[in-house]
Amino acid sequence: MSIPLQRRSMAALAVLAGLTLGAAAQNPAPSADETSAEHDARMQWWREAKFGMFIHWGVYAVPAGEWAERKNHGEWIRETAKIPMDVYAGFLDEFNPVQYNPEQWVLAAKGAGMKYIVITSKHHDGFCLWPSKLTDYDIESTPYKRDLLGPLKEACDKHGMKLGFYYSIMDWHHPNYPPRGWEKDRPREQIDMEKYVVYMKGQLKELIESYDPVVLWFDGEWDAWTKQQGADLYAYVRSLKPDIIVNNRVGKRTRELGDFGTPEQSIPSRGMPGWDWETCMTMNNHWGWNKADKGWKSADSLVERLVDIVSKGGNFLLNVGPKPDGTFPDEALERLADIGTWTSRNGEAIYGTTANPVGPVSWGRVTAKKGAEESRLYLHVMKRPADGALLLPGLRNTVKGARLLHGGHKLEARSGDMGLTVTLPEDVVQPPVTVAELSIEGAPKVVKPAIQPDDDGVLTAPAALAEIRAPDRVSPPQISGEGDNAYVSHWHAPSASVTWPIEVKQPGVYEVAVVVSAEQEGAYMDVGVDYTSVQTQTSVPDTGDYNTYTTVHVGPLNLSYPGRLTLSVTPRAEGWTPVNIRRVILTPTFGAMDGGDS
Ligand code: H79
């Protein structure tokens, strides 16, 4: 392995540095083989690119999703229609993409504003789109015979498009990979994963040496694959090409292995803080070509998804499933062109930006380019408020100017008690998403409004306003749902905690209660503020399921001074079992001063 083995100490420094970093997709080095700076350099083009094209193509395009009575198959058709191997091999005889023109593909991607392409070099069916020396189950066994990946790579190079490969770990064809459960006729005796791993490594070496891909996008790892095998494969492909970027399905989709997370067909509601990630999504309801599938997403909604993802610090990998003749479906081409109209006007608000540094806004999404001297915030307006006031809550910077990104129309911006407001007149709205560019002095400074006591002096800290704290490489708890129904979930790591800014107006003793659920009894936690805390006296009970909440009375907490404090809930490591939390309630035991009855 050619990568220098150094640093543990740098990793520790990165942990410290991480505490002061904002919402940018700052990642710790993924393993001991590179520094944080080296990791950042490797990830840089990918973090700036934001938008890529996924291509699912293979011999499964031949049946076009149709088999027997059903028309809803896709690239899984061999499995979902239970097609025996010799029958499936018939698709190879029919796969002849004579219309294949990779330059047109690349231009369609580029026209949409995409910066990279990831194509299925081999999907679960095991069929290879390039002439592999290690199998005959490849393009050479079709009437077309010629390499599909080489010409695509050439077209990408010609037009400044980056190219990466999807490669399925699961392989329904290879004799050393376990046959499907329903395949009674295939021998199981000869299965030898070690031999299969040699095959995979050989193929990945071919792909890297022949086409120099920038990304490897593994999949099909859930079936017969271990974390250890993943770690070994990750190290192997990085040894062949040290700056290659690898998704987390090389392992078991955790944060421990691989360079980015891979939500599929979904956008995490608060992004994946502290991690690089990419949502992959279909334009209709299938990855591989399905001619009956008319469930196309609108171009407008695809633009909104791109904006949503980028505002949360992720990339968008949008899929096209080409037809067996080598052309893109018309519906896909139309959508790519329409998305391109928007990205060509508003690309500055997408490429090279970082996640929303301000916090959620009711009218749309925010992206940013932050600098110490000056920063730009891009206000992506999806629902213009009736009065046109685009509030950035808690933002305290001095305004340098504001304008529409496309067209340059000047906009008014002013600071107020609630934060900074840009006004968007009704007659300049540009569907599907209007972008206003706000320039401010310095890096964004946000003072989150602290939770205020109600008329009875009660402080209620809801999950919707919680901030999550977790060490690097630890999967943080997630906030789901909206408003009073929001909850913190997936709290597997006892090293993670949940905090809120609160304003104490009346010093004194407060009774602490938490509204929680758990599917196992046993968790204890501390509830406290900056200088004092109280621990749950009894453990959180099993509430039956995570949707059933109960109030646990924690005990008294003496808040001796008025002012802004950080309320936190911190697990006790021993006996920890994941707890969902809806809210924390601090009730004064002394009667409120301005609540009336004291
Ligand atoms: O390559 C695409 C999918 O083929 C692959 N990942 C993306 C990027 C993928 N593999 N598994 N899954 C997605 C989820 C598995 C879904 C399944 Fe099914 C449910 C497999 C069988 C039942 C979906 C529905 C596929 C066939 C029917």
mmCIF file of N, CA and C in Angstrom, residues 389-452:
data_model
loop_
_atom_site.group_PDB
_atom_site.id
_atom_site.type_symbol
_atom_site.label_atom_id
_atom_site.label_comp_id
_atom_site.label_asym_id
_atom_site.label_seq_id
_atom_site.Cartn_x
_atom_site.Cartn_y
_atom_site.Cartn_z
ATOM 1 N N ALA A 389 -40.822 39.097 2.988
ATOM 2 C CA ALA A 389 -39.725 39.231 3.955
ATOM 3 C C ALA A 389 -39.032 37.883 4.181
ATOM 4 N N LEU A 390 -37.782 37.802 3.742
ATOM 5 C CA LEU A 390 -37.002 36.572 3.915
ATOM 6 C C LEU A 390 -36.130 36.737 5.153
ATOM 7 N N LEU A 391 -36.613 36.219 6.266
ATOM 8 C CA LEU A 391 -35.884 36.370 7.536
ATOM 9 C C LEU A 391 -34.839 35.282 7.689
ATOM 10 N N LEU A 392 -33.623 35.710 8.068
ATOM 11 C CA LEU A 392 -32.566 34.775 8.467
ATOM 12 C C LEU A 392 -32.452 34.902 9.982
ATOM 13 N N PRO A 393 -33.107 33.999 10.722
ATOM 14 C CA PRO A 393 -33.246 34.198 12.163
ATOM 15 C C PRO A 393 -31.896 34.209 12.876
ATOM 16 N N GLY A 394 -31.714 35.219 13.692
ATOM 17 C CA GLY A 394 -30.530 35.268 14.542
ATOM 18 C C GLY A 394 -29.261 35.740 13.858
ATOM 19 N N LEU A 395 -29.313 36.041 12.547
ATOM 20 C CA LEU A 395 -28.087 36.447 11.838
ATOM 21 C C LEU A 395 -27.739 37.885 12.216
ATOM 22 N N ARG A 396 -26.487 38.091 12.671
ATOM 23 C CA ARG A 396 -26.110 39.380 13.262
ATOM 24 C C ARG A 396 -25.123 40.186 12.425
ATOM 25 N N ASN A 397 -24.766 39.726 11.221
ATOM 26 C CA ASN A 397 -23.710 40.413 10.461
ATOM 27 C C ASN A 397 -24.185 41.730 9.838
ATOM 28 N N THR A 398 -23.198 42.572 9.506
ATOM 29 C CA THR A 398 -23.465 43.796 8.753
ATOM 30 C C THR A 398 -23.670 43.442 7.279
ATOM 31 N N VAL A 399 -24.695 44.026 6.696
ATOM 32 C CA VAL A 399 -25.019 43.745 5.288
ATOM 33 C C VAL A 399 -24.095 44.542 4.360
ATOM 34 N N LYS A 400 -23.593 43.879 3.327
ATOM 35 C CA LYS A 400 -22.866 44.598 2.278
ATOM 36 C C LYS A 400 -23.755 44.850 1.073
ATOM 37 N N GLY A 401 -24.691 43.968 0.850
ATOM 38 C CA GLY A 401 -25.598 44.164 -0.281
ATOM 39 C C GLY A 401 -26.398 42.906 -0.551
ATOM 40 N N ALA A 402 -27.470 43.080 -1.311
ATOM 41 C CA ALA A 402 -28.288 41.920 -1.686
ATOM 42 C C ALA A 402 -28.832 42.137 -3.081
ATOM 43 N N ARG A 403 -28.923 41.044 -3.837
ATOM 44 C CA ARG A 403 -29.437 41.145 -5.209
ATOM 45 C C ARG A 403 -29.998 39.795 -5.633
ATOM 46 N N LEU A 404 -30.797 39.834 -6.690
ATOM 47 C CA LEU A 404 -31.210 38.580 -7.293
ATOM 48 C C LEU A 404 -29.996 37.999 -7.981
ATOM 49 N N LEU A 405 -29.783 36.707 -7.830
ATOM 50 C CA LEU A 405 -28.589 36.122 -8.441
ATOM 51 C C LEU A 405 -28.705 36.180 -9.964
ATOM 52 N N HIS A 406 -29.866 35.803 -10.490
ATOM 53 C CA HIS A 406 -30.058 35.850 -11.940
ATOM 54 C C HIS A 406 -30.696 37.179 -12.324
ATOM 55 N N GLY A 407 -29.962 38.005 -13.017
ATOM 56 C CA GLY A 407 -30.499 39.302 -13.445
ATOM 57 C C GLY A 407 -29.934 40.463 -12.651
ATOM 58 N N GLY A 408 -29.562 40.202 -11.395
ATOM 59 C CA GLY A 408 -28.860 41.213 -10.617
ATOM 60 C C GLY A 408 -29.708 42.308 -9.977
ATOM 61 N N HIS A 409 -31.025 42.231 -10.128
ATOM 62 C CA HIS A 409 -31.946 43.187 -9.502
ATOM 63 C C HIS A 409 -31.576 43.409 -8.033
ATOM 64 N N LYS A 410 -31.391 44.676 -7.653
ATOM 65 C CA LYS A 410 -30.992 44.966 -6.259
ATOM 66 C C LYS A 410 -32.138 44.698 -5.292
ATOM 67 N N LEU A 411 -31.800 44.173 -4.119
ATOM 68 C CA LEU A 411 -32.827 43.863 -3.118
ATOM 69 C C LEU A 411 -32.497 44.587 -1.820
ATOM 70 N N GLU A 412 -33.543 44.910 -1.076
ATOM 71 C CA GLU A 412 -33.344 45.563 0.222
ATOM 72 C C GLU A 412 -33.010 44.536 1.294
ATOM 73 N N ALA A 413 -32.094 44.901 2.180
ATOM 74 C CA ALA A 413 -31.754 44.004 3.288
ATOM 75 C C ALA A 413 -31.554 44.862 4.529
ATOM 76 N N ARG A 414 -32.104 44.418 5.673
ATOM 77 C CA ARG A 414 -31.903 45.181 6.909
ATOM 78 C C ARG A 414 -31.815 44.259 8.131
ATOM 79 N N SER A 415 -31.099 44.774 9.125
ATOM 80 C CA SER A 415 -30.958 44.019 10.373
ATOM 81 C C SER A 415 -32.057 44.425 11.337
ATOM 82 N N GLY A 416 -32.533 43.467 12.104
ATOM 83 C CA GLY A 416 -33.541 43.761 13.119
ATOM 84 C C GLY A 416 -33.330 42.871 14.327
ATOM 85 N N ASP A 417 -34.233 42.975 15.306
ATOM 86 C CA ASP A 417 -34.122 42.191 16.536
ATOM 87 C C ASP A 417 -34.111 40.691 16.257
ATOM 88 N N MET A 418 -34.922 40.291 15.272
ATOM 89 C CA MET A 418 -35.086 38.865 14.998
ATOM 90 C C MET A 418 -33.953 38.291 14.150
ATOM 91 N N GLY A 419 -33.222 39.191 13.485
ATOM 92 C CA GLY A 419 -32.166 38.729 12.591
ATOM 93 C C GLY A 419 -32.088 39.623 11.376
ATOM 94 N N LEU A 420 -31.659 39.057 10.260
ATOM 95 C CA LEU A 420 -31.481 39.828 9.043
ATOM 96 C C LEU A 420 -32.595 39.506 8.058
ATOM 97 N N THR A 421 -33.152 40.527 7.428
ATOM 98 C CA THR A 421 -34.264 40.303 6.500
ATOM 99 C C THR A 421 -33.940 40.865 5.116
ATOM 100 N N VAL A 422 -34.118 40.050 4.099
ATOM 101 C CA VAL A 422 -34.015 40.493 2.707
ATOM 102 C C VAL A 422 -35.437 40.517 2.163
ATOM 103 N N THR A 423 -35.776 41.551 1.427
ATOM 104 C CA THR A 423 -37.137 41.635 0.894
ATOM 105 C C THR A 423 -37.160 41.271 -0.581
ATOM 106 N N LEU A 424 -38.042 40.334 -0.912
ATOM 107 C CA LEU A 424 -38.168 39.857 -2.298
ATOM 108 C C LEU A 424 -39.509 40.321 -2.866
ATOM 109 N N PRO A 425 -39.486 41.324 -3.764
ATOM 110 C CA PRO A 425 -40.752 41.768 -4.359
ATOM 111 C C PRO A 425 -41.397 40.646 -5.179
ATOM 112 N N GLU A 426 -42.726 40.701 -5.244
ATOM 113 C CA GLU A 426 -43.468 39.625 -5.896
ATOM 114 C C GLU A 426 -43.149 39.512 -7.385
ATOM 115 N N ASP A 427 -42.895 40.670 -8.008
ATOM 116 C CA ASP A 427 -42.754 40.650 -9.470
ATOM 117 C C ASP A 427 -41.387 40.173 -9.971
ATOM 118 N N VAL A 428 -40.490 39.791 -9.044
ATOM 119 C CA VAL A 428 -39.196 39.291 -9.520
ATOM 120 C C VAL A 428 -39.005 37.796 -9.240
ATOM 121 N N VAL A 429 -40.085 37.151 -8.811
ATOM 122 C CA VAL A 429 -39.993 35.724 -8.501
ATOM 123 C C VAL A 429 -39.687 34.923 -9.777
ATOM 124 N N GLN A 430 -38.764 33.968 -9.654
ATOM 125 C CA GLN A 430 -38.340 33.146 -10.799
ATOM 126 C C GLN A 430 -38.530 31.663 -10.486
ATOM 127 N N PRO A 431 -39.674 31.093 -10.805
ATOM 128 C CA PRO A 431 -39.876 29.682 -10.509
ATOM 129 C C PRO A 431 -38.865 28.793 -11.248
ATOM 130 N N PRO A 432 -38.515 27.623 -10.702
ATOM 131 C CA PRO A 432 -39.098 27.019 -9.504
ATOM 132 C C PRO A 432 -38.475 27.540 -8.211
ATOM 133 N N VAL A 433 -37.267 28.061 -8.257
ATOM 134 C CA VAL A 433 -36.613 28.531 -7.037
ATOM 135 C C VAL A 433 -35.910 29.849 -7.359
ATOM 136 N N THR A 434 -36.316 30.910 -6.689
ATOM 137 C CA THR A 434 -35.669 32.214 -6.866
ATOM 138 C C THR A 434 -34.480 32.303 -5.919
ATOM 139 N N VAL A 435 -33.343 32.730 -6.448
ATOM 140 C CA VAL A 435 -32.179 32.831 -5.576
ATOM 141 C C VAL A 435 -31.808 34.290 -5.346
ATOM 142 N N ALA A 436 -31.777 34.678 -4.075
ATOM 143 C CA ALA A 436 -31.266 35.996 -3.693
ATOM 144 C C ALA A 436 -29.882 35.797 -3.103
ATOM 145 N N GLU A 437 -28.971 36.678 -3.519
ATOM 146 C CA GLU A 437 -27.611 36.599 -2.990
ATOM 147 C C GLU A 437 -27.423 37.714 -1.978
ATOM 148 N N LEU A 438 -27.019 37.333 -0.775
ATOM 149 C CA LEU A 438 -26.795 38.311 0.288
ATOM 150 C C LEU A 438 -25.313 38.318 0.640
ATOM 151 N N SER A 439 -24.695 39.502 0.550
ATOM 152 C CA SER A 439 -23.283 39.615 0.951
ATOM 153 C C SER A 439 -23.221 40.252 2.328
ATOM 154 N N ILE A 440 -22.436 39.649 3.193
ATOM 155 C CA ILE A 440 -22.289 40.180 4.553
ATOM 156 C C ILE A 440 -20.813 40.317 4.901
ATOM 157 N N GLU A 441 -20.528 41.141 5.876
ATOM 158 C CA GLU A 441 -19.154 41.270 6.343
ATOM 159 C C GLU A 441 -18.810 40.090 7.251
ATOM 160 N N GLY A 442 -17.642 39.517 7.025
ATOM 161 C CA GLY A 442 -17.146 38.451 7.897
ATOM 162 C C GLY A 442 -17.873 37.131 7.724
ATOM 163 N N ALA A 443 -17.522 36.189 8.584
ATOM 164 C CA ALA A 443 -18.181 34.880 8.592
ATOM 165 C C ALA A 443 -19.556 35.035 9.244
ATOM 166 N N PRO A 444 -20.513 34.208 8.837
ATOM 167 C CA PRO A 444 -21.855 34.342 9.419
ATOM 168 C C PRO A 444 -21.820 34.189 10.944
ATOM 169 N N LYS A 445 -22.451 35.175 11.610
ATOM 170 C CA LYS A 445 -22.552 35.139 13.075
ATOM 171 C C LYS A 445 -24.022 34.967 13.419
ATOM 172 N N VAL A 446 -24.326 33.839 14.033
ATOM 173 C CA VAL A 446 -25.721 33.570 14.363
ATOM 174 C C VAL A 446 -25.859 33.434 15.862
ATOM 175 N N VAL A 447 -26.728 34.245 16.435
ATOM 176 C CA VAL A 447 -27.050 34.060 17.841
ATOM 177 C C VAL A 447 -28.441 33.444 17.876
ATOM 178 N N LYS A 448 -28.446 32.138 18.112
ATOM 179 C CA LYS A 448 -29.726 31.440 18.133
ATOM 180 C C LYS A 448 -30.563 31.981 19.269
ATOM 181 N N PRO A 449 -31.801 32.326 19.024
ATOM 182 C CA PRO A 449 -32.619 32.816 20.118
ATOM 183 C C PRO A 449 -32.722 31.726 21.204
ATOM 184 N N ALA A 450 -32.501 32.121 22.443
ATOM 185 C CA ALA A 450 -32.604 31.152 23.537
ATOM 186 C C ALA A 450 -34.073 30.881 23.830
ATOM 187 N N ILE A 451 -34.338 29.676 24.330
ATOM 188 C CA ILE A 451 -35.703 29.317 24.731
ATOM 189 C C ILE A 451 -36.091 30.157 25.938
ATOM 190 N N GLN A 452 -37.247 30.795 25.845
ATOM 191 C CA GLN A 452 -37.706 31.717 26.891
ATOM 192 C C GLN A 452 -38.726 31.019 27.804
#
